[in-house]
Amino acid sequence: MPQTTQLFGYGQLGFGIAAAIIKILVFVVLFAMGLASLLTWLERRQSAMMQDRLGPNRANLGRWRAWGLLHFVADALKMMFKEDFIPPKANRFLFTLAPILALAPPLIVLAIIPFGAPLCWGHMREAVPLGTCAQPVDLQIARLDVGVLFYFAFASLSIYGATLAGWASYNKWALMGGMRAASQMISYEVTMGMAVLAMFVCYGTLEPGAMVAQQGPAPWQWGILRGIPHFIAFFLFFAASFAETKRTPFDIPEGESEIVGYFVEYSGLRFGMFYLGEFLEVIGSSALMVTIFLGGWQIWGASVLPNWAHVLLSMLVWGAKVFLFCGLQLLVRWTLPRFRADQLMRLGWQRLLPISIANVVLAACWQMWIH
Amino acid sequence: MNLAAHSASMAETIVFAILSAGVLVGGLLTVTRRNPVSAVMCLVLTFAALAGLFATLSAHFLAVLQILVYAGAVMVLFIFVVMMVNREESTPIARQGLVTRAAGVLAAGYVFYRVAWLVSHERTLPLLAASATPPVKDFGTVSAVGALLFADFLFPFEAISLLLLLAVVGGVMLTRHVREDHSSRVS
């Protein structure tokens, strides 16, 4: 028994591993995967509402129908039992690798997102003001010094998913989709990084947990309202991250009505991985925007409650913000038409990039005036 | 040594074995694949495992930059170019004469000899012996690397960025020239 406490006591290796596994189960498996599958249904339902159709409303468990909510279960079952077809001339190794590379990075980047107030180990039934706990357990899978750079590093790897899928399928339409995806995602990554640079100047840190701690629960304490450059940075980041998820109006790699896109040869569960990966990217970028610009999990006055209630409420507030943001992204997707390829490149390199570089300079000047 | 420290050091050894195997296998596959896209992806594996090794040496900033710049940006451009050129798998890229092969074997052998010498003399080299001490507390953090780049090594840092800017402007000039020719011919 003394060995067990030595290994699993607060601050020991076993405790860290157990806490990390629980956090991954709750956040990635339950919240992110659950919300992503829910969004697949929500998107079809919402587009139906916007276009005066009914949409998927039939899936049910006997009499329990719930607006067809169970369609995502039916879709998942259908994908699992569909024929898994690999074109005879395709490169089998890369064809198999591509969906994995499309799904894994959006899951990995969730590691740095703080999704709730820190839990106070051993004092969970008492009210603990923020920052005074002796044994805090951060509700963040990895608290890294490099923080948001970790997000960019792994998000940049998801380009391989689309590009390799296009190349390995041995199909001209897929190849065109893959090329478009590569050029688009490389272009907008630069703007994304530059936009968030303005916020690094403001916070003086790259670590998302520390960024949330510097913001407050009220909207005027959020990062987005720190000043003019930070307000601009939010919209630049939103536009660029939208382009990174390859959704309409930035969906020329997919281009449903012209080339069908880089995953045209994929079927069954492999297609499902691309589909789920896209929604996970939506959740990941929403979560990052909520963390950097919109106050993260901060909730007003809840630190007088017992610690467990505070943590629970902060997770709910955070989840609601992320959910609303995902809803906004769905709304934009069904409102705007698709860009042309040259318009997309012009917007990225000649509009957004110069603005974002100027914005970094403006943010630096702003910071110097304040101090 | 207590149980926790023991299991931590064992975990470190296992992680090191996995990552170095990734680096070696990835490097080997990069030079043996006939398909250029597969070769590029194996090089990506090498870079990712190398980033992992940097992370275990508590150089987190370097590890993330390794993935961000090399695995995420440079190699994507490699893939892009390979896809544009789209060579057949049967036509090898390298020349296969006897002289080329002999030169390749000699060069690889020389590199191996130098590295092997370095590793076998590791204990006696003053530089490596000094770096074997545990790193300072904020070693490898973003602020420590930033302080080095913008205070101690400002001149080389700025000189390199100027050089890169020249390369970018040169590249733009080259492609612009071609495009103007093309458009004047069309109109």
Coordinates of C-alpha atoms in Angstrom, one line a residue:
Chain A
M1 CA 0.0 0.0 0.0
P2 CA 2.7 2.6 0.7
Q3 CA 4.0 1.9 -2.8
T4 CA 0.5 2.7 -4.2
T5 CA 0.3 6.1 -2.4
Q6 CA 3.8 6.8 -3.6
L7 CA 2.9 6.2 -7.2
F8 CA -0.7 7.6 -7.2
G9 CA -0.5 10.4 -4.6
Y10 CA -0.9 14.0 -5.8
G11 CA 2.0 15.1 -8.1
Q12 CA 3.4 11.6 -8.7
L13 CA 3.8 9.9 -12.0
G14 CA 0.8 7.5 -11.6
F15 CA -1.5 10.3 -10.6
G16 CA -0.5 12.3 -13.7
I17 CA -1.1 9.4 -16.0
A18 CA -4.5 8.6 -14.4
A19 CA -5.6 12.2 -14.6
A20 CA -4.5 12.5 -18.2
I21 CA -6.4 9.4 -19.2
I22 CA -9.6 10.6 -17.4
K23 CA -9.2 14.0 -19.1
I24 CA -8.8 12.5 -22.5
L25 CA -11.8 10.2 -22.0
V26 CA -14.0 13.1 -20.8
F27 CA -12.8 15.8 -23.2
V28 CA -11.8 14.1 -26.4
V29 CA -13.8 10.9 -26.5
L30 CA -17.0 12.1 -24.8
F31 CA -17.2 15.8 -25.6
A32 CA -15.3 16.3 -28.9
M33 CA -16.2 13.0 -30.6
G34 CA -19.8 13.3 -29.3
L35 CA -20.2 16.9 -30.5
A36 CA -18.6 16.1 -33.9
S37 CA -21.1 13.3 -34.5
L38 CA -23.9 15.5 -33.3
L39 CA -22.8 18.3 -35.7
T40 CA -23.0 15.9 -38.7
W41 CA -26.8 15.7 -38.0
L42 CA -27.1 19.3 -36.9
E43 CA -25.6 20.5 -40.2
R44 CA -28.1 18.5 -42.3
R45 CA -31.0 19.6 -40.1
Q46 CA -30.0 23.2 -40.1
S47 CA -29.5 23.4 -43.8
A48 CA -32.9 21.8 -44.2
M49 CA -34.5 24.5 -42.0
M50 CA -32.7 27.2 -44.0
Q51 CA -33.9 25.8 -47.3
D52 CA -37.5 25.0 -46.2
R53 CA -37.0 21.3 -46.3
L54 CA -37.6 18.7 -43.5
G55 CA -34.1 17.1 -43.5
P56 CA -33.2 13.9 -41.6
N57 CA -36.0 13.4 -39.1
R58 CA -36.9 9.7 -39.3
A59 CA -34.3 7.8 -37.2
N60 CA -35.9 6.6 -34.0
L61 CA -35.9 4.1 -31.2
G62 CA -39.5 2.9 -31.3
R63 CA -41.6 5.9 -30.3
W64 CA -38.6 8.0 -29.2
R65 CA -37.7 10.1 -32.2
A66 CA -36.2 13.4 -30.9
W67 CA -36.3 15.2 -34.2
G68 CA -34.3 12.4 -35.8
L69 CA -31.3 12.9 -33.5
L70 CA -30.3 9.3 -33.9
H71 CA -29.4 9.8 -37.5
F72 CA -25.7 10.1 -36.6
V73 CA -25.9 6.6 -35.1
A74 CA -27.6 5.3 -38.2
D75 CA -25.0 7.0 -40.4
A76 CA -22.1 5.5 -38.5
L77 CA -23.6 2.0 -38.7
K78 CA -24.2 2.5 -42.5
M79 CA -20.5 3.6 -43.0
M80 CA -19.2 0.6 -41.0
F81 CA -21.1 -1.9 -43.1
K82 CA -20.5 -0.4 -46.5
E83 CA -18.1 -2.0 -48.9
D84 CA -14.6 -0.7 -48.3
F85 CA -13.4 -0.1 -51.8
I86 CA -9.9 0.7 -52.9
P87 CA -9.4 1.6 -56.6
P88 CA -7.2 -1.1 -58.2
K89 CA -4.7 1.5 -59.5
A90 CA -4.5 3.4 -56.2
N91 CA -1.4 3.4 -54.0
R92 CA -2.7 1.1 -51.2
F93 CA -0.3 2.3 -48.5
L94 CA -0.9 6.1 -49.0
F95 CA -4.6 5.5 -49.7
T96 CA -4.9 3.9 -46.3
L97 CA -2.7 6.4 -44.6
A98 CA -4.5 9.5 -45.8
P99 CA -7.8 9.2 -43.7
I100 CA -5.7 8.6 -40.6
L101 CA -3.7 11.7 -41.2
A102 CA -6.9 13.7 -41.7
L103 CA -8.5 12.5 -38.5
A104 CA -5.5 12.3 -36.0
P105 CA -4.2 15.9 -36.1
P106 CA -7.6 17.5 -35.1
L107 CA -7.8 15.1 -32.2
I108 CA -4.2 15.8 -31.1
V109 CA -4.5 19.6 -31.1
L110 CA -7.3 19.3 -28.5
A111 CA -4.6 18.5 -25.9
I112 CA -3.7 22.1 -25.2
I113 CA -7.3 23.5 -24.8
P114 CA -8.3 24.3 -21.2
F115 CA -11.9 23.2 -20.8
G116 CA -12.7 24.1 -17.2
A117 CA -11.6 25.8 -14.0
P118 CA -8.8 24.0 -12.2
L119 CA -10.0 21.2 -9.9
C120 CA -8.7 21.6 -6.3
W121 CA -7.5 18.1 -5.3
G122 CA -8.6 17.3 -1.7
H123 CA -10.7 20.4 -1.3
M124 CA -13.4 19.7 -3.8
R125 CA -16.3 20.3 -1.3
E126 CA -15.1 23.7 -0.2
A127 CA -15.2 27.1 -2.0
V128 CA -11.7 27.8 -3.3
P129 CA -11.0 31.2 -4.9
L130 CA -9.1 31.0 -8.2
G131 CA -5.4 30.7 -7.9
T132 CA -5.3 29.9 -4.2
C133 CA -5.4 26.1 -4.4
A134 CA -2.4 24.2 -3.1
Q135 CA -3.0 21.1 -5.2
P136 CA -4.7 22.2 -8.5
V137 CA -5.5 19.7 -11.3
D138 CA -5.7 21.7 -14.5
L139 CA -8.6 20.8 -16.8
Q140 CA -6.2 20.8 -19.7
I141 CA -4.6 17.6 -21.1
A142 CA -1.2 19.1 -21.7
R143 CA 0.0 22.4 -20.1
L144 CA 2.8 23.2 -22.5
D145 CA 5.1 26.2 -22.5
V146 CA 4.8 26.3 -26.4
G147 CA 1.0 26.3 -26.1
V148 CA -0.7 27.6 -29.2
L149 CA 2.4 26.8 -31.4
F150 CA 1.6 23.1 -30.6
Y151 CA -1.8 23.6 -32.1
F152 CA -0.4 25.1 -35.3
A153 CA 2.3 22.4 -35.6
F154 CA -0.2 19.6 -35.6
A155 CA -2.9 21.4 -37.4
S156 CA -0.4 21.9 -40.3
L157 CA 0.0 18.1 -40.5
S158 CA -3.6 17.7 -41.5
I159 CA -2.7 19.0 -44.9
Y160 CA -1.2 15.6 -45.7
G161 CA -4.6 13.9 -45.2
A162 CA -6.3 15.9 -48.0
T163 CA -3.2 16.0 -50.3
L164 CA -2.3 12.3 -50.0
A165 CA -5.9 11.3 -50.5
G166 CA -5.9 13.2 -53.7
W167 CA -2.7 11.8 -55.0
A168 CA -3.1 8.2 -53.9
S169 CA -6.6 7.7 -55.4
Y170 CA -5.3 7.7 -59.0
N171 CA -8.1 9.9 -60.1
K172 CA -7.7 13.3 -61.9
W173 CA -10.5 15.0 -59.9
A174 CA -9.1 13.7 -56.7
L175 CA -5.7 15.0 -57.6
M176 CA -7.0 18.4 -58.5
G177 CA -8.8 18.5 -55.1
G178 CA -5.6 17.5 -53.3
M179 CA -3.6 20.2 -55.0
R180 CA -6.2 22.8 -54.2
A181 CA -6.3 21.7 -50.6
A182 CA -2.5 21.9 -50.3
S183 CA -2.2 25.4 -51.8
Q184 CA -5.2 26.7 -49.8
M185 CA -4.2 25.4 -46.4
I186 CA -0.6 26.5 -46.8
S187 CA -1.7 30.0 -47.8
Y188 CA -4.1 30.5 -44.9
E189 CA -1.9 29.0 -42.3
V190 CA 0.3 32.1 -42.5
T191 CA -2.6 34.5 -41.9
M192 CA -3.8 32.4 -39.0
G193 CA -0.4 32.5 -37.3
M194 CA 0.0 36.3 -37.9
A195 CA -3.4 37.0 -36.5
V196 CA -2.7 35.1 -33.3
L197 CA 0.7 36.8 -33.0
A198 CA -1.1 40.0 -32.1
M199 CA -2.7 38.2 -29.2
F200 CA 0.7 36.8 -28.1
V201 CA 2.0 40.4 -27.9
C202 CA -1.0 41.3 -25.7
Y203 CA -0.9 38.3 -23.3
G204 CA 2.9 37.9 -23.2
T205 CA 2.5 34.1 -23.2
L206 CA 1.8 31.3 -25.6
E207 CA 0.1 29.0 -23.1
P208 CA -3.7 28.9 -23.4
G209 CA -4.3 28.2 -19.7
A210 CA -2.4 31.4 -18.8
M211 CA -4.4 33.3 -21.5
V212 CA -7.7 32.3 -20.0
A213 CA -6.4 33.3 -16.5
Q214 CA -5.6 36.8 -17.8
Q215 CA -9.2 37.3 -19.2
G216 CA -12.3 37.7 -17.1
P217 CA -15.9 36.4 -17.1
A218 CA -17.5 39.6 -18.5
P219 CA -17.3 40.3 -22.2
W220 CA -15.4 43.6 -21.7
Q221 CA -12.7 41.5 -20.0
W222 CA -12.3 39.2 -22.9
G223 CA -9.3 39.1 -25.3
I224 CA -11.3 40.3 -28.2
L225 CA -12.2 43.7 -26.6
R226 CA -8.6 44.5 -25.4
G227 CA -8.2 47.0 -28.2
I228 CA -8.6 47.6 -31.9
P229 CA -5.8 45.3 -33.1
H230 CA -7.2 42.4 -31.0
F231 CA -10.7 43.0 -32.4
I232 CA -9.2 42.8 -36.0
A233 CA -7.2 39.8 -35.0
F234 CA -10.3 37.8 -34.1
F235 CA -11.9 38.3 -37.5
L236 CA -8.7 37.5 -39.3
F237 CA -8.3 34.4 -37.3
F238 CA -11.9 33.4 -37.8
A239 CA -11.6 33.8 -41.6
A240 CA -8.3 31.9 -41.8
S241 CA -9.4 29.1 -39.6
F242 CA -12.6 28.7 -41.7
A243 CA -10.3 28.3 -44.8
E244 CA -8.3 25.7 -42.9
T245 CA -11.4 23.6 -42.3
K246 CA -12.1 23.6 -46.1
R247 CA -15.8 24.4 -45.6
T248 CA -17.9 26.6 -47.8
P249 CA -17.1 29.4 -48.8
F250 CA -13.6 28.0 -48.8
D251 CA -14.5 24.5 -50.1
I252 CA -12.8 24.5 -53.5
P253 CA -10.7 21.4 -52.6
E254 CA -14.1 19.6 -52.2
G255 CA -16.1 21.6 -54.7
E256 CA -19.1 19.2 -54.4
S257 CA -20.8 20.4 -57.7
E258 CA -17.6 20.4 -59.9
I259 CA -14.9 17.9 -58.9
V260 CA -16.3 16.2 -55.7
G261 CA -12.9 16.6 -54.3
Y262 CA -9.9 14.8 -52.8
F263 CA -12.0 12.0 -51.2
V264 CA -14.0 11.2 -54.3
E265 CA -12.7 7.6 -54.3
Y266 CA -13.3 6.9 -50.6
S267 CA -16.2 5.0 -49.3
G268 CA -17.4 3.5 -46.0
L269 CA -15.6 4.2 -42.8
R270 CA -12.6 5.7 -44.6
F271 CA -14.8 8.5 -46.0
G272 CA -16.4 8.7 -42.5
M273 CA -13.0 9.5 -41.1
F274 CA -12.6 12.5 -43.5
Y275 CA -16.1 13.6 -42.6
L276 CA -15.6 13.4 -38.8
G277 CA -12.1 15.0 -39.2
E278 CA -13.7 18.1 -40.8
F279 CA -16.2 18.5 -37.9
L280 CA -13.4 17.9 -35.3
E281 CA -11.5 20.7 -37.0
V282 CA -14.5 23.0 -36.6
I283 CA -14.6 22.1 -32.9
G284 CA -10.9 22.6 -32.5
S285 CA -10.8 26.0 -34.1
S286 CA -13.9 27.1 -32.2
A287 CA -12.4 25.9 -28.9
L288 CA -9.2 27.8 -29.7
M289 CA -11.1 31.0 -30.5
V290 CA -13.1 30.7 -27.4
T291 CA -9.9 30.3 -25.4
I292 CA -7.9 33.1 -26.9
F293 CA -10.5 35.7 -27.7
L294 CA -13.7 34.9 -25.7
G295 CA -12.7 34.3 -22.1
G296 CA -12.5 30.5 -22.2
W297 CA -14.2 28.9 -19.2
Q298 CA -14.3 32.0 -17.0
I299 CA -17.6 32.3 -15.1
W300 CA -18.7 35.2 -12.9
G301 CA -19.1 34.7 -9.2
A302 CA -19.0 30.9 -9.2
S303 CA -15.9 30.7 -7.0
V304 CA -18.1 31.1 -3.9
L305 CA -19.7 27.8 -4.7
P306 CA -18.1 24.5 -3.7
N307 CA -15.1 23.7 -6.0
W308 CA -16.9 20.8 -7.8
A309 CA -19.8 23.0 -8.7
H310 CA -17.6 25.7 -9.9
V311 CA -15.7 23.3 -12.1
L312 CA -18.9 21.8 -13.5
L313 CA -20.4 25.3 -14.3
S314 CA -17.2 26.5 -15.9
M315 CA -17.2 23.4 -18.1
L316 CA -20.8 24.1 -19.1
V317 CA -20.1 27.8 -19.9
W318 CA -17.1 26.7 -22.0
G319 CA -19.1 24.0 -23.8
A320 CA -21.9 26.4 -24.5
K321 CA -19.5 29.0 -26.1
V322 CA -17.9 26.3 -28.2
F323 CA -21.3 24.9 -29.3
L324 CA -22.5 28.4 -30.3
F325 CA -19.4 29.0 -32.3
C326 CA -19.8 25.7 -34.1
G327 CA -23.4 26.7 -34.9
L328 CA -22.2 30.0 -36.3
Q329 CA -19.8 28.1 -38.6
L330 CA -22.6 25.9 -39.8
L331 CA -24.7 29.0 -40.4
V332 CA -22.0 30.6 -42.5
R333 CA -21.5 27.4 -44.5
W334 CA -25.1 27.4 -45.7
T335 CA -25.2 31.2 -46.3
L336 CA -22.3 32.0 -48.6
P337 CA -21.5 30.7 -52.1
R338 CA -18.1 29.2 -52.9
F339 CA -15.1 31.4 -53.8
R340 CA -13.3 30.9 -57.1
A341 CA -9.7 29.6 -56.9
D342 CA -8.2 32.9 -57.9
Q343 CA -10.4 34.9 -55.6
L344 CA -9.4 32.6 -52.7
M345 CA -5.7 33.1 -53.4
R346 CA -6.1 36.9 -53.8
L347 CA -8.1 37.1 -50.5
G348 CA -5.4 35.1 -48.7
W349 CA -2.2 36.6 -50.0
Q350 CA -3.2 40.1 -51.0
R351 CA -5.9 41.0 -48.5
L352 CA -5.7 39.0 -45.3
L353 CA -1.9 38.5 -45.1
P354 CA -0.9 42.3 -45.4
I355 CA -3.7 43.2 -43.0
S356 CA -2.6 40.7 -40.5
I357 CA 1.1 41.8 -40.7
A358 CA 0.1 45.4 -40.3
N359 CA -2.1 44.3 -37.4
V360 CA 0.9 42.7 -35.6
V361 CA 2.7 46.1 -35.8
L362 CA -0.4 47.9 -34.6
A363 CA -0.7 45.5 -31.7
A364 CA 2.9 46.0 -30.7
C365 CA 2.4 49.9 -30.8
W366 CA -0.8 49.5 -28.8
Q367 CA 1.0 47.5 -26.2
M368 CA 3.7 50.2 -25.9
W369 CA 1.2 53.0 -25.5
I370 CA -0.6 51.2 -22.7
H371 CA 2.6 50.5 -20.7
Chain B
M1 CA 16.0 4.9 -6.3
N2 CA 12.3 4.9 -5.4
L3 CA 9.5 3.3 -7.5
A4 CA 8.2 6.5 -9.2
A5 CA 11.7 7.6 -10.3
H6 CA 12.5 4.1 -11.5
S7 CA 9.4 3.8 -13.6
A8 CA 10.0 7.4 -15.0
S9 CA 13.5 6.5 -16.1
M10 CA 12.2 3.3 -17.6
A11 CA 9.5 5.1 -19.5
E12 CA 12.1 7.5 -20.8
T13 CA 14.2 4.6 -22.1
I14 CA 11.2 3.0 -23.9
V15 CA 10.2 6.4 -25.4
F16 CA 13.8 6.9 -26.6
A17 CA 13.9 3.5 -28.2
I18 CA 10.6 4.0 -30.0
L19 CA 11.6 7.5 -31.3
S20 CA 15.1 6.6 -32.4
A21 CA 13.7 3.5 -34.2
G22 CA 11.2 5.9 -35.9
V23 CA 14.1 8.2 -37.0
L24 CA 16.2 5.3 -38.3
V25 CA 13.5 3.3 -40.1
G26 CA 12.0 6.5 -41.6
G27 CA 15.5 7.6 -42.9
L28 CA 16.1 4.1 -44.3
L29 CA 12.8 3.9 -46.0
T30 CA 13.2 7.5 -47.5
V31 CA 16.2 6.4 -49.5
T32 CA 14.8 2.9 -50.5
R33 CA 11.3 3.9 -51.7
R34 CA 10.9 4.0 -55.4
N35 CA 7.7 6.1 -55.2
P36 CA 8.6 9.7 -54.5
V37 CA 5.5 10.5 -52.5
S38 CA 6.1 7.5 -50.2
A39 CA 9.7 8.6 -49.7
V40 CA 8.6 12.1 -48.7
M41 CA 6.1 10.7 -46.2
C42 CA 8.9 8.5 -44.7
L43 CA 11.0 11.7 -44.3
V44 CA 8.0 13.2 -42.5
L45 CA 8.1 10.2 -40.1
T46 CA 11.8 10.9 -39.5
F47 CA 11.2 14.6 -38.7
A48 CA 8.3 13.8 -36.4
A49 CA 10.3 11.2 -34.5
L50 CA 13.2 13.7 -34.3
A51 CA 10.9 16.3 -32.9
G52 CA 9.9 13.7 -30.2
L53 CA 13.6 13.3 -29.4
F54 CA 14.0 17.0 -29.0
A55 CA 11.0 17.0 -26.6
T56 CA 12.5 14.3 -24.4
L57 CA 15.7 16.5 -24.2
S58 CA 13.4 19.3 -22.8
A59 CA 13.8 21.4 -25.9
H60 CA 10.1 21.9 -26.4
F61 CA 10.2 25.0 -28.6
L62 CA 12.7 23.3 -30.9
A63 CA 10.5 20.2 -31.1
V64 CA 7.4 22.2 -32.1
L65 CA 9.3 24.2 -34.6
Q66 CA 10.7 21.0 -36.1
I67 CA 7.1 19.8 -36.8
L68 CA 5.7 23.2 -37.7
V69 CA 8.5 24.2 -40.2
Y70 CA 9.9 20.9 -41.5
A71 CA 7.1 18.3 -41.2
G72 CA 4.3 20.8 -41.7
A73 CA 5.5 23.3 -44.2
V74 CA 8.7 22.3 -46.1
M75 CA 7.6 18.7 -46.7
V76 CA 4.1 19.8 -47.9
L77 CA 5.9 21.9 -50.5
F78 CA 8.0 18.8 -51.4
I79 CA 4.7 16.8 -51.9
F80 CA 3.3 19.6 -53.9
V81 CA 6.2 19.7 -56.2
V82 CA 6.3 15.9 -56.6
M83 CA 2.6 15.9 -57.4
M84 CA 3.1 18.6 -60.0
V85 CA 6.0 16.8 -61.7
N86 CA 4.2 13.5 -61.3
R87 CA 7.0 11.1 -62.4
E88 CA 6.4 7.5 -63.2
E89 CA 7.5 5.1 -60.4
S90 CA 9.6 3.1 -62.8
T91 CA 11.9 6.0 -63.8
P92 CA 14.4 6.4 -61.0
I93 CA 15.3 9.9 -60.0
A94 CA 19.0 9.3 -59.2
R95 CA 21.5 8.2 -61.9
Q96 CA 22.6 4.6 -61.5
G97 CA 26.2 4.5 -62.8
L98 CA 28.9 2.6 -61.0
V99 CA 30.8 5.8 -60.2
T100 CA 27.8 7.5 -58.7
R101 CA 27.1 4.5 -56.5
A102 CA 30.7 4.2 -55.4
A103 CA 30.8 7.9 -54.5
G104 CA 27.6 7.5 -52.6
V105 CA 28.9 4.6 -50.6
L106 CA 32.2 6.5 -49.9
A107 CA 30.4 9.6 -48.7
A108 CA 28.0 7.6 -46.5
G109 CA 31.0 5.7 -45.1
Y110 CA 32.9 8.9 -44.3
V111 CA 29.8 10.4 -42.4
F112 CA 29.4 7.1 -40.5
Y113 CA 33.1 7.1 -39.6
R114 CA 32.9 10.7 -38.3
V115 CA 29.8 10.1 -36.2
A116 CA 31.1 6.9 -34.8
W117 CA 34.4 8.6 -33.8
L118 CA 32.3 11.4 -32.1
V119 CA 30.2 8.9 -30.2
S120 CA 33.2 6.7 -29.1
H121 CA 35.1 9.8 -27.9
E122 CA 32.1 11.3 -26.2
R123 CA 33.4 11.1 -22.7
T124 CA 36.8 12.7 -23.5
L125 CA 35.4 15.7 -25.5
P126 CA 35.2 18.8 -23.2
L127 CA 32.3 20.3 -25.1
L128 CA 30.0 17.2 -24.8
A129 CA 31.1 16.5 -21.3
A130 CA 30.1 20.0 -20.2
S131 CA 26.7 19.6 -21.9
A132 CA 26.1 16.3 -20.1
T133 CA 25.1 18.3 -16.9
P134 CA 21.4 18.8 -16.4
P135 CA 20.0 21.9 -18.2
V136 CA 19.1 25.1 -16.4
K137 CA 15.4 25.5 -15.3
D138 CA 14.0 27.4 -18.2
F139 CA 16.1 25.6 -20.8
G140 CA 14.3 25.3 -24.2
T141 CA 11.3 27.4 -23.2
V142 CA 10.0 30.0 -25.7
S143 CA 11.2 32.9 -23.6
A144 CA 14.7 31.4 -23.2
V145 CA 15.1 30.8 -26.9
G146 CA 13.6 34.3 -27.6
A147 CA 16.1 35.9 -25.3
L148 CA 18.9 34.1 -27.1
L149 CA 17.7 35.1 -30.5
F150 CA 16.9 38.7 -29.8
A151 CA 19.7 39.5 -27.4
D152 CA 22.8 37.3 -27.7
F153 CA 22.5 36.3 -31.4
L154 CA 20.6 39.3 -32.8
F155 CA 23.0 40.0 -35.7
P156 CA 23.1 36.4 -37.2
F157 CA 19.4 36.1 -36.6
E158 CA 18.6 39.3 -38.6
A159 CA 21.3 38.5 -41.2
I160 CA 19.6 35.1 -41.9
S161 CA 16.1 36.7 -42.1
L162 CA 17.5 39.3 -44.6
L163 CA 19.0 36.4 -46.6
L164 CA 15.6 34.6 -46.6
L165 CA 13.8 37.8 -47.7
L166 CA 16.3 38.1 -50.6
A167 CA 15.5 34.5 -51.6
V168 CA 11.8 35.1 -51.5
V169 CA 12.0 38.3 -53.6
G170 CA 14.3 36.5 -56.0
G171 CA 11.8 33.7 -56.4
V172 CA 8.9 36.1 -57.0
M173 CA 11.0 38.0 -59.6
L174 CA 11.8 34.7 -61.5
T175 CA 8.1 33.6 -61.7
R176 CA 6.8 37.0 -62.5
H177 CA 9.0 37.3 -65.5
V178 CA 7.7 34.1 -67.0
R179 CA 4.1 35.1 -66.3
E180 CA 4.4 38.5 -68.0
D181 CA 5.9 36.8 -71.1
H182 CA 3.0 34.3 -71.1
S183 CA 0.3 37.0 -70.8
S184 CA 1.8 39.2 -73.5
R185 CA 1.8 36.2 -75.9
V186 CA -1.8 35.4 -75.1
S187 CA -3.0 39.0 -75.7

